[in-house]
CSV table of C-alpha atoms and ligand atoms in Angstrom, one decimal:
chain,number,residue,atom,x,y,z
A,1,MET,CA,15.7,63.8,11.6
A,2,SER,CA,16.9,61.2,9.3
A,3,ILE,CA,14.7,59.9,6.6
A,4,ARG,CA,14.2,56.2,6.7
A,5,VAL,CA,13.6,54.2,3.5
A,6,LEU,CA,12.7,50.6,3.0
A,7,VAL,CA,14.3,49.2,0.0
A,8,ALA,CA,13.2,45.9,-1.2
A,9,LYS,CA,12.8,43.3,-3.9
A,10,VAL,CA,9.4,41.8,-4.6
A,11,GLY,CA,9.0,38.7,-6.7
A,12,LEU,CA,10.8,35.8,-8.0
A,13,ASP,CA,13.5,37.7,-10.7
A,14,GLY,CA,16.9,37.1,-9.3
A,15,HIS,CA,19.1,39.8,-8.9
A,16,ASP,CA,19.2,42.9,-7.2
A,17,ARG,CA,21.8,45.1,-9.0
A,18,GLY,CA,19.5,48.1,-9.5
A,19,ALA,CA,17.9,48.1,-6.0
A,20,LYS,CA,21.5,48.0,-4.5
A,21,VAL,CA,22.5,51.1,-6.7
A,22,ILE,CA,19.2,52.9,-5.4
A,23,ALA,CA,20.2,51.9,-1.8
A,24,ARG,CA,23.3,53.3,-2.1
A,25,ALA,CA,22.4,56.6,-3.9
A,26,LEU,CA,19.8,57.4,-1.2
A,27,ARG,CA,22.6,56.6,1.4
A,28,ASP,CA,25.0,59.2,-0.3
A,29,ALA,CA,21.9,61.8,-0.2
A,30,GLY,CA,22.0,61.3,3.8
A,31,MET,CA,19.1,58.7,3.9
A,32,GLU,CA,18.9,55.6,6.1
A,33,VAL,CA,18.0,52.8,4.1
A,34,ILE,CA,17.0,49.4,5.3
A,35,TYR,CA,17.7,46.9,2.6
A,36,THR,CA,16.1,43.5,2.8
A,37,GLY,CA,17.3,41.5,-0.1
A,38,LEU,CA,15.7,39.3,-2.5
A,39,GLN,CA,12.3,37.7,-2.8
A,40,GLN,CA,10.4,39.4,-0.3
A,41,THR,CA,6.9,38.6,0.4
A,42,PRO,CA,4.1,41.6,0.9
A,43,ASP,CA,3.9,40.6,4.4
A,44,MET,CA,7.7,40.5,5.0
A,45,ILE,CA,7.7,44.1,3.4
A,46,ALA,CA,5.1,45.2,5.3
A,47,GLU,CA,6.4,43.9,8.8
A,48,ALA,CA,9.7,45.1,7.9
A,49,ALA,CA,8.3,48.5,7.5
A,50,LEU,CA,6.5,48.6,10.7
A,51,GLN,CA,9.6,47.5,12.8
A,52,GLU,CA,12.0,50.1,10.9
A,53,ASP,CA,9.4,52.8,11.2
A,54,VAL,CA,10.2,53.9,7.5
A,55,GLN,CA,8.4,56.8,6.0
A,56,ILE,CA,8.9,55.3,2.5
A,57,VAL,CA,9.1,52.3,1.0
A,58,GLY,CA,10.7,51.5,-2.4
A,59,LEU,CA,9.9,48.6,-4.3
A,60,SER,CA,11.8,47.2,-7.1
A,61,ILE,CA,10.2,44.9,-9.4
A,62,LEU,CA,11.7,43.8,-12.9
A,63,SER,CA,9.8,40.6,-13.4
A,64,GLY,CA,6.7,42.2,-14.8
A,65,ALA,CA,4.3,41.0,-12.2
A,66,HIS,CA,4.0,44.4,-10.6
A,67,MET,CA,0.0,44.5,-11.2
A,68,THR,CA,-0.5,41.5,-9.1
A,69,LEU,CA,2.5,42.3,-6.6
A,70,VAL,CA,2.4,46.2,-5.8
A,71,PRO,CA,-1.5,45.9,-4.7
A,72,ARG,CA,-0.7,43.1,-2.3
A,73,VAL,CA,1.7,45.3,-0.8
A,74,LEU,CA,-0.5,48.2,-0.4
A,75,GLU,CA,-2.9,46.0,1.1
A,76,SER,CA,-0.7,44.4,3.6
A,77,LEU,CA,0.6,47.8,4.4
A,78,LYS,CA,-2.9,49.0,5.1
A,79,ASN,CA,-3.5,45.5,7.1
A,80,HIS,CA,-0.5,46.5,9.2
A,81,GLU,CA,-2.2,49.9,9.9
A,82,LEU,CA,0.7,51.6,8.0
A,83,ASP,CA,-1.6,53.8,5.3
A,84,ASP,CA,0.7,56.7,6.0
A,85,VAL,CA,3.8,54.8,4.9
A,86,LYS,CA,4.4,55.9,0.9
A,87,VAL,CA,5.2,53.5,-1.6
A,88,ILE,CA,7.2,54.2,-4.7
A,89,VAL,CA,7.8,51.7,-7.4
A,90,GLY,CA,10.8,51.0,-9.7
A,91,GLY,CA,11.1,49.1,-12.8
A,92,ILE,CA,10.1,48.6,-16.7
A,93,ILE,CA,6.6,49.6,-16.3
A,94,PRO,CA,4.3,50.1,-19.2
A,95,ALA,CA,2.4,53.7,-19.0
A,96,ASP,CA,-1.2,52.3,-18.7
A,97,ASP,CA,0.1,50.3,-15.7
A,98,VAL,CA,1.5,53.2,-14.2
A,99,ASP,CA,-1.6,55.2,-14.3
A,100,LYS,CA,-3.4,52.2,-12.6
A,101,LEU,CA,-0.6,52.3,-10.1
A,102,LYS,CA,-1.0,55.6,-9.3
A,103,ALA,CA,-4.6,55.3,-9.1
A,104,ILE,CA,-4.4,52.7,-6.1
A,105,GLY,CA,-2.3,54.8,-4.2
A,106,VAL,CA,1.4,54.3,-5.2
A,107,LYS,CA,3.3,58.0,-5.1
A,108,GLY,CA,5.6,57.8,-7.9
A,109,VAL,CA,6.8,55.3,-10.4
A,110,PHE,CA,10.3,55.3,-11.8
A,111,GLY,CA,11.5,53.6,-14.8
A,112,PRO,CA,15.1,52.4,-15.8
A,113,GLY,CA,15.6,55.9,-17.4
A,114,SER,CA,15.1,57.7,-14.0
A,115,LYS,CA,17.9,59.9,-12.5
A,116,THR,CA,18.6,59.2,-9.0
A,117,ASP,CA,18.4,62.7,-8.3
A,118,GLU,CA,14.9,62.7,-9.3
A,119,ILE,CA,14.2,59.9,-7.2
A,120,ILE,CA,15.7,61.8,-4.2
A,121,THR,CA,14.0,65.1,-4.5
A,122,PHE,CA,10.8,63.2,-5.1
A,123,ILE,CA,11.2,61.1,-1.4
A,124,ARG,CA,12.3,64.4,0.2
A,125,GLU,CA,9.1,66.2,-1.0
A,126,GLN,CA,7.1,63.2,0.2
A,127,VAL,CA,8.5,63.1,3.4
A,128,ALA,CA,8.3,67.2,3.8
A,129,ASP,CA,4.5,66.8,2.9
A,130,ALA,CA,3.8,64.4,5.4
A,131,ASN,CA,5.6,66.3,8.2
A,132,ALA,CA,3.8,69.6,7.0
B,1,MET,CA,2.3,55.2,24.9
B,2,LEU,CA,3.8,53.4,27.7
B,3,ASP,CA,0.6,51.0,28.2
B,4,ASP,CA,0.6,50.4,24.4
B,5,LEU,CA,4.1,49.6,24.5
B,6,ARG,CA,3.7,47.1,27.4
B,7,ASN,CA,0.6,45.5,25.8
B,8,GLY,CA,2.9,44.6,22.9
B,9,ASN,CA,1.8,47.1,20.4
B,10,ARG,CA,4.7,46.9,17.9
B,11,ARG,CA,3.9,50.3,15.8
B,12,THR,CA,4.4,51.9,19.2
B,13,LEU,CA,7.6,50.2,19.9
B,14,ALA,CA,8.8,51.1,16.5
B,15,ARG,CA,7.7,54.8,17.0
B,16,ALA,CA,9.3,55.0,20.7
B,17,ILE,CA,12.6,53.7,19.3
B,18,THR,CA,12.7,56.5,16.4
B,19,GLN,CA,11.8,59.0,19.2
B,20,VAL,CA,14.9,57.7,21.3
B,21,GLU,CA,17.0,57.6,18.2
B,22,ASN,CA,16.0,61.4,17.6
B,23,ARG,CA,16.2,62.2,21.1
B,24,THR,CA,13.2,64.0,21.1
B,25,PRO,CA,11.7,65.6,24.4
B,26,ALA,CA,8.6,63.2,24.2
B,27,ALA,CA,11.4,60.2,24.1
B,28,LEU,CA,13.1,61.6,27.2
B,29,GLU,CA,9.7,61.8,29.0
B,30,LEU,CA,9.1,58.1,28.0
B,31,LEU,CA,12.3,56.9,28.9
B,32,ASN,CA,11.6,58.4,32.3
B,33,THR,CA,8.3,56.5,32.7
B,34,LEU,CA,9.3,53.2,31.4
B,35,TYR,CA,12.3,53.0,33.4
B,36,PRO,CA,10.5,51.1,36.5
B,37,TYR,CA,9.6,48.4,33.8
B,38,THR,CA,13.2,47.6,32.6
B,39,GLY,CA,15.9,45.4,33.7
B,40,ASN,CA,14.1,42.1,33.0
B,41,ALA,CA,15.5,41.5,29.7
B,42,TYR,CA,18.8,39.4,29.2
B,43,LEU,CA,21.3,41.5,27.0
B,44,ILE,CA,23.6,39.6,24.6
B,45,GLY,CA,26.0,41.6,22.5
B,46,VAL,CA,27.4,40.2,19.0
B,47,THR,CA,30.5,41.8,17.4
B,48,GLY,CA,33.3,41.1,15.3
B,49,ALA,CA,34.7,42.2,11.9
B,50,PRO,CA,32.4,42.7,9.0
B,51,GLY,CA,31.6,39.6,7.3
B,52,THR,CA,32.5,37.2,9.9
B,53,GLY,CA,28.5,36.0,9.8
B,54,LYS,CA,27.3,37.9,12.8
B,55,SER,CA,24.0,38.5,11.4
B,56,THR,CA,23.5,35.1,10.3
B,57,LEU,CA,24.6,34.0,13.8
B,58,VAL,CA,22.0,36.2,15.2
B,59,ASN,CA,19.2,34.6,12.9
B,60,ALA,CA,20.2,31.1,13.9
B,61,LEU,CA,20.8,32.1,17.6
B,62,THR,CA,17.3,33.6,17.5
B,63,LYS,CA,15.6,30.8,16.0
B,64,HIS,CA,17.3,28.5,18.7
B,65,ILE,CA,15.8,30.9,21.6
B,66,ARG,CA,12.4,30.8,19.9
B,67,THR,CA,12.1,27.0,20.3
B,68,GLN,CA,12.0,27.8,23.8
B,69,HIS,CA,9.2,30.0,23.5
B,70,LYS,CA,11.2,32.8,24.8
B,71,THR,CA,10.9,36.3,22.8
B,72,VAL,CA,13.8,37.9,21.0
B,73,GLY,CA,14.6,41.8,20.5
B,74,ILE,CA,17.1,42.5,17.8
B,75,ILE,CA,18.9,45.7,17.3
B,76,ALA,CA,21.5,46.0,14.4
B,77,VAL,CA,23.8,48.6,14.1
B,78,ASP,CA,25.6,49.6,11.2
B,79,PRO,CA,27.9,52.6,10.6
B,80,THR,CA,26.8,55.8,9.2
B,81,SER,CA,28.7,57.2,6.2
B,82,PRO,CA,30.9,60.0,7.6
B,83,PHE,CA,30.5,61.7,4.1
B,84,SER,CA,26.8,61.9,3.8
B,85,GLY,CA,25.4,61.1,7.2
B,86,GLY,CA,23.4,58.5,5.4
B,87,ALA,CA,23.6,54.6,5.7
B,88,VAL,CA,22.6,51.3,4.2
B,89,LEU,CA,21.5,49.0,6.8
B,90,GLY,CA,21.6,45.5,5.3
B,91,ASP,CA,21.7,43.0,8.3
B,92,ARG,CA,18.1,41.9,7.9
B,93,ILE,CA,19.1,40.2,4.7
B,94,ARG,CA,20.3,37.5,6.7
B,95,MET,CA,17.4,37.2,9.2
B,96,GLN,CA,14.7,36.4,6.7
B,97,ASP,CA,13.7,33.1,8.7
B,98,LEU,CA,12.6,35.3,11.5
B,99,ALA,CA,10.0,37.2,9.5
B,100,GLY,CA,6.1,36.4,10.4
B,101,ASP,CA,7.2,35.7,14.0
B,102,SER,CA,5.4,38.0,16.6
B,103,GLY,CA,7.9,36.7,19.1
B,104,ILE,CA,10.7,38.9,17.4
B,105,PHE,CA,11.3,42.3,17.0
B,106,ILE,CA,14.2,43.5,14.6
B,107,ARG,CA,15.3,47.3,14.5
B,108,SER,CA,18.3,48.4,12.2
B,109,MET,CA,20.2,51.5,13.4
B,110,ALA,CA,22.5,53.9,12.1
B,111,SER,CA,25.5,54.6,14.3
B,112,ARG,CA,25.0,58.4,13.3
B,113,GLY,CA,28.6,59.2,14.1
B,114,GLN,CA,27.8,59.5,17.6
B,115,LEU,CA,30.8,58.0,19.3
B,116,GLY,CA,30.1,58.0,22.9
B,117,GLY,CA,26.6,58.7,22.3
B,118,LEU,CA,25.9,55.6,20.5
B,119,ALA,CA,26.2,53.6,23.6
B,120,GLN,CA,23.7,56.1,25.2
B,121,THR,CA,21.5,55.9,22.3
B,122,THR,CA,21.7,52.1,22.0
B,123,ALA,CA,21.3,51.6,25.9
B,124,ASP,CA,18.1,53.6,25.7
B,125,VAL,CA,16.8,51.6,22.7
B,126,VAL,CA,17.6,48.7,24.5
B,127,ARG,CA,15.4,50.0,27.5
B,128,VAL,CA,12.5,50.7,25.2
B,129,MET,CA,12.5,47.0,24.0
B,130,ASP,CA,13.0,45.9,27.8
B,131,ALA,CA,10.1,47.5,28.8
B,132,ALA,CA,8.1,46.1,25.9
B,133,GLY,CA,8.7,42.8,27.5
B,134,PHE,CA,11.1,40.8,25.5
B,135,ASP,CA,13.2,38.0,27.3
B,136,TYR,CA,16.3,38.3,25.1
B,137,ILE,CA,17.9,41.5,23.4
B,138,ILE,CA,20.7,40.9,21.4
B,139,ILE,CA,22.7,43.7,20.2
B,140,GLU,CA,24.8,43.4,16.7
B,141,THR,CA,27.6,45.7,16.2
B,142,VAL,CA,30.6,46.0,13.9
B,143,GLY,CA,33.5,45.5,15.7
B,144,ALA,CA,35.5,48.4,14.7
B,145,GLY,CA,37.1,50.2,17.9
B,146,GLN,CA,35.2,52.3,20.3
B,147,ASN,CA,31.8,50.8,19.6
B,148,GLU,CA,32.5,47.2,20.7
B,149,VAL,CA,33.8,48.4,24.0
B,150,ALA,CA,30.4,50.2,24.1
B,151,ILE,CA,28.4,47.4,23.5
B,152,ALA,CA,30.7,45.6,26.3
B,153,THR,CA,29.2,48.2,28.7
B,154,ILE,CA,25.4,47.3,27.6
B,155,ALA,CA,25.5,43.8,27.4
B,156,TYR,CA,25.7,41.2,30.0
B,157,THR,CA,27.0,38.5,27.6
B,158,VAL,CA,29.4,39.6,24.9
B,159,ILE,CA,29.9,37.3,22.0
B,160,VAL,CA,32.8,38.1,19.8
B,161,VAL,CA,32.7,36.2,16.3
B,162,ASP,CA,35.7,35.5,14.2
B,163,ALA,CA,36.0,33.3,10.7
B,164,PRO,CA,38.6,31.5,9.0
B,165,GLY,CA,40.1,33.0,5.6
B,166,LEU,CA,39.4,36.6,6.7
B,167,GLY,CA,42.9,37.8,7.2
B,168,ASP,CA,46.2,36.5,7.8
B,169,ASP,CA,47.0,34.4,10.9
B,170,ILE,CA,45.7,36.3,13.5
B,171,GLN,CA,42.6,36.6,11.7
B,172,ALA,CA,40.3,39.8,12.4
B,173,ILE,CA,40.3,39.7,15.9
B,174,LYS,CA,42.0,43.2,17.2
B,175,ALA,CA,43.6,43.8,20.4
B,176,GLY,CA,40.7,45.4,22.6
B,177,THR,CA,38.0,43.1,21.0
B,178,LEU,CA,39.6,39.9,22.7
B,179,GLU,CA,39.1,41.5,26.1
B,180,ILE,CA,35.6,42.3,25.9
B,181,ALA,CA,34.5,38.7,25.0
B,182,ASP,CA,32.6,36.3,27.2
B,183,ILE,CA,32.4,34.0,24.5
B,184,LEU,CA,34.5,33.5,21.4
B,185,VAL,CA,32.8,31.9,18.5
B,186,VAL,CA,34.6,31.0,15.2
B,187,ASN,CA,32.0,30.9,12.9
B,188,LYS,CA,32.0,29.3,9.2
B,189,ALA,CA,33.7,26.2,10.9
B,190,ASP,CA,32.5,24.7,7.6
B,191,ARG,CA,35.6,26.3,5.8
B,192,PRO,CA,39.1,25.1,5.6
B,193,GLY,CA,41.5,26.9,8.5
B,194,ALA,CA,38.6,26.9,11.4
B,195,GLU,CA,40.7,24.9,13.7
B,196,ASN,CA,43.9,27.3,13.0
B,197,THR,CA,41.5,30.3,13.9
B,198,VAL,CA,40.3,28.3,17.0
B,199,ARG,CA,43.9,27.5,18.0
B,200,ALA,CA,45.2,31.0,17.3
B,201,LEU,CA,42.4,32.5,19.5
B,202,LYS,CA,43.2,30.0,22.5
B,203,THR,CA,46.8,31.3,22.3
B,204,MET,CA,45.7,34.7,22.3
B,205,LEU,CA,43.5,34.1,25.2
B,206,THR,CA,46.1,32.5,27.6
B,207,LEU,CA,48.5,35.4,26.6
B,208,GLY,CA,46.3,38.0,27.6
B,209,HIS,CA,44.7,38.8,30.9
B,210,ARG,CA,41.1,40.0,31.1
B,211,GLN,CA,40.4,43.4,32.0
B,212,GLN,CA,36.9,44.9,33.0
B,213,TYR,CA,35.5,47.7,31.3
B,214,VAL,CA,33.2,50.0,32.9
B,215,ALA,CA,31.8,53.0,30.5
B,216,HIS,CA,29.6,55.2,29.7
B,217,HIS,CA,29.2,58.0,26.9
B,218,GLY,CA,32.4,56.2,25.4
B,219,ARG,CA,34.4,57.4,28.7
B,220,VAL,CA,35.8,54.1,29.4
B,221,MET,CA,37.4,53.3,32.7
B,222,LEU,CA,39.5,50.4,33.3
B,223,HIS,CA,39.4,49.0,36.7
B,224,SER,CA,42.2,47.0,37.2
B,225,ALA,CA,40.9,44.1,39.2
B,226,GLU,CA,41.5,44.0,42.8
B,227,ALA,CA,42.2,40.3,44.1
B,228,ALA,CA,38.5,39.5,45.4
B,229,ASP,CA,37.3,41.2,42.1
B,230,ILE,CA,39.1,39.0,39.5
B,231,ASP,CA,36.3,37.5,37.1
B,232,THR,CA,37.2,33.9,36.9
B,233,TRP,CA,34.9,33.1,34.0
B,234,GLU,CA,37.0,30.9,31.5
B,235,VAL,CA,36.2,32.3,28.1
B,236,PRO,CA,35.2,29.4,26.0
B,237,VAL,CA,36.0,29.2,21.9
B,238,LEU,CA,33.1,27.6,20.0
B,239,LYS,CA,32.7,26.7,16.7
B,240,THR,CA,29.5,27.3,14.9
B,241,VAL,CA,28.0,27.1,11.0
B,242,ALA,CA,25.6,30.0,11.6
B,243,LEU,CA,24.4,29.4,7.6
B,244,GLU,CA,23.4,25.8,8.7
B,245,SER,CA,22.2,26.7,12.3
B,246,LYS,CA,25.2,24.5,13.7
B,247,GLY,CA,26.7,24.9,17.0
B,248,MET,CA,23.5,26.9,18.6
B,249,ASP,CA,22.8,24.4,21.2
B,250,GLU,CA,26.2,24.9,22.4
B,251,LEU,CA,26.2,28.6,22.3
B,252,PHE,CA,23.0,29.1,24.0
B,253,THR,CA,24.5,26.5,26.8
B,254,ALA,CA,27.4,28.7,27.0
B,255,ILE,CA,25.4,31.8,27.2
B,256,HIS,CA,23.4,30.5,30.0
B,257,LYS,CA,26.6,29.3,32.0
B,258,HIS,CA,27.9,33.0,31.8
B,259,ARG,CA,24.7,34.1,33.0
B,260,GLN,CA,24.7,31.7,35.9
B,261,HIS,CA,28.3,32.8,36.5
B,262,LEU,CA,27.5,36.4,36.7
B,263,GLN,CA,24.6,35.8,39.0
B,264,SER,CA,26.6,33.3,41.5
B,265,THR,CA,29.6,35.4,41.7
B,266,GLY,CA,27.5,38.7,42.4
B,267,GLN,CA,29.2,40.1,39.1
B,268,HIS,CA,25.9,40.8,37.8
B,269,GLU,CA,24.9,43.3,40.4
B,270,LYS,CA,28.4,44.6,40.9
B,271,ARG,CA,28.8,45.5,37.0
B,272,GLU,CA,24.9,46.6,36.9
B,273,ARG,CA,25.7,49.1,39.8
B,274,GLN,CA,28.7,50.5,38.4
B,275,ARG,CA,27.0,50.9,34.8
B,276,LEU,CA,24.3,52.8,36.3
B,277,GLU,CA,26.6,55.0,38.8
B,278,SER,CA,28.7,56.0,35.5
B,279,GLU,CA,25.5,57.1,33.6
B,280,LEU,CA,24.5,59.1,36.4
B,281,LEU,CA,27.5,60.6,36.7
B,282,ASP,CA,27.9,61.9,32.9
B,283,ARG,CA,24.2,63.0,32.8
B,284,LEU,CA,25.0,65.0,36.1
B,285,GLN,CA,27.9,66.3,34.2
B,286,HIS,CA,25.9,67.0,31.1
B,287,LEU,CA,23.2,68.8,32.9
B,288,LEU,CA,25.4,71.0,35.3
B,289,LEU,CA,27.4,72.0,32.2
B,290,GLU,CA,24.3,73.0,30.4
B,291,ARG,CA,23.1,74.7,33.2
B,292,PHE,CA,26.3,76.5,34.1
B,293,LEU,CA,26.6,77.7,30.6
B,294,THR,CA,22.9,79.2,30.4
B,295,GLU,CA,22.7,80.7,33.7
B,296,LYS,CA,26.5,81.7,34.7
B,297,VAL,CA,28.6,82.6,31.7
B,298,SER,CA,27.6,84.8,28.7
B,299,PRO,CA,29.0,83.7,25.4
B,300,GLU,CA,31.1,86.9,25.1
B,301,GLN,CA,32.7,86.1,28.6
B,302,LEU,CA,33.6,82.7,27.3
B,303,ASP,CA,34.6,84.2,24.0
B,304,GLY,CA,37.1,86.3,25.9
B,305,LEU,CA,38.3,84.0,28.0
B,306,VAL,CA,39.2,81.7,25.0
B,307,ARG,CA,41.0,84.5,23.2
B,308,GLN,CA,43.1,85.0,26.7
B,309,ILE,CA,44.0,81.4,26.4
B,310,VAL,CA,44.7,81.4,22.8
B,311,ILE,CA,47.3,84.0,23.7
B,312,ARG,CA,49.0,82.6,26.4
B,313,GLU,CA,47.7,84.9,28.8
B,314,ILE,CA,45.9,82.2,31.0
B,315,ALA,CA,46.1,78.6,31.1
B,316,PRO,CA,42.9,76.6,30.5
B,317,ALA,CA,42.6,75.0,33.7
B,318,GLN,CA,42.9,78.6,35.6
B,319,ALA,CA,40.1,79.8,33.4
B,320,ALA,CA,38.1,77.0,34.4
B,321,SER,CA,38.6,77.5,38.1
B,322,GLU,CA,37.9,81.6,37.9
B,323,LEU,CA,34.7,80.7,36.0
B,324,ILE,CA,33.4,78.4,38.7
B,325,GLY,CA,34.6,80.8,41.2
B,326,SER,CA,33.0,83.7,39.5
C,1,GDP,N1,30.3,29.3,4.5
C,1,GDP,C1,29.8,29.9,5.6
C,1,GDP,N2,29.2,31.3,5.3
C,1,GDP,C2,28.6,32.0,6.3
C,1,GDP,C3,28.2,31.4,7.5
C,1,GDP,N3,27.8,32.3,8.1
C,1,GDP,C4,27.7,33.3,7.2
C,1,GDP,N4,28.3,33.0,6.2
C,1,GDP,C5,28.1,34.2,5.1
C,1,GDP,O1,29.1,35.1,5.6
C,1,GDP,C6,28.4,36.1,4.9
C,1,GDP,C7,28.6,37.5,5.9
C,1,GDP,O2,27.4,37.1,6.5
C,1,GDP,P1,26.7,38.2,7.5
C,1,GDP,O3,26.0,37.5,8.5
C,1,GDP,O4,26.1,39.4,6.9
C,1,GDP,O5,28.0,38.8,8.3
C,1,GDP,P2,28.2,40.1,9.4
C,1,GDP,O6,28.7,41.2,8.3
C,1,GDP,O7,29.4,39.8,10.3
C,1,GDP,O8,26.9,40.3,10.0
C,1,GDP,C8,27.3,36.1,4.0
C,1,GDP,O9,27.5,35.8,2.7
C,1,GDP,C9,26.9,34.6,4.8
C,1,GDP,O10,25.9,33.9,4.1
C,1,GDP,C10,28.9,30.1,7.6
C,1,GDP,O11,28.4,29.4,9.0
C,1,GDP,N5,29.5,29.4,6.8
C,2,MG,MG1,25.7,42.3,9.8
């Protein structure tokens, strides 16, 4: 069974180079990556996660607006009854905020220095846990 | 599960598709129970080279269909990487306009390297969407050899998309792709060279003669049409600017005309019969082989025979006959 991951770029900042690098790395690790492009709203992300039946949603946020955007994505997922979908966040996120994000349900936070191998291993573990 | 599916539960639909893709035992059972509720959607295939604007076209066409209050299911197939088995599925990027509409359901699918199997899996995913009640189901695949022939066997109307500026004279259309087109679209008509592409395609159409494919599981049979069976449909060549939703009215009209043509000439029924007969025979072949190998032949026996074939002691065909006879 393939691992399916939605990679989405939230917020208004304009480039998606980082998100694309991650998408390709996950593909090279054998995952099916649904890539949705720039400027996704929380509802668009939840809707895509539902239709694509992904186990993981990876959010890329560079705008600094993570403390407003991530809770909205989590809420929208909940409204779509997708509580079991696991959310990870990539971006430049201060340590304080990392703790806050984890407290509201984000499973993993990956800064700019993170190795793709680390992210891949984390996703595999999360999916294995869910299937266990 | 079937009730939820038919009542429009989108989560159930999404999960059912995953099951079907993974060919789980639950999926096989679901496919059997939902089968009586299929056959109502109209199936449209969209194929062509990468970058011609297929996803953008599906987006624009779907918006057009929605103005008539018909619902649309979309299956966008992209190739699986042969090296890793993974895939980046990016067709949704071009379909953002369709977000937030409960009359639309988009599913991205990786080809998972199943040459013939892709046709069967896609056909099964189509059946799940069909039973869920969508009026139209659009299947987008990259035209790269066997896949597009596989769509032709599933879709009732096949749209082949080309665009100017992709290749040399004879654009990106490959031999074999042209034959399966019921409608040819030159997209990106806002770009220079569109007229040339149209002209080139029309010339190719007059040169080639249409063939009729019937296939399943990648096994393609070319029916050389008998006199009474020759499909009289004239393939139109249409220009579109998908990015600006231009030409969708004409495209949808052409789809509708083709649909009426299939109905009025009896082709629809005939093709459906051939498709289903071919599927039945394929499945039978598969089951018989499986049963035979588990019940009648031990792995050692098979191994011994292969060894005899390798050292030229017995011919493969003879070995097969002897096994059946034994
Ligand atoms: N100029 C122009 N560009 C288009 C048109 N339709 C699509 N495109 C662009 O062509 C590129 C590929 O489009 P896409 O729909 O992803 O093509 P696909 O690979 O065939 O699905 C994108 O950058 C689109 O914005 C069009 O009508 N005119
Ligand atoms: Mg596409």
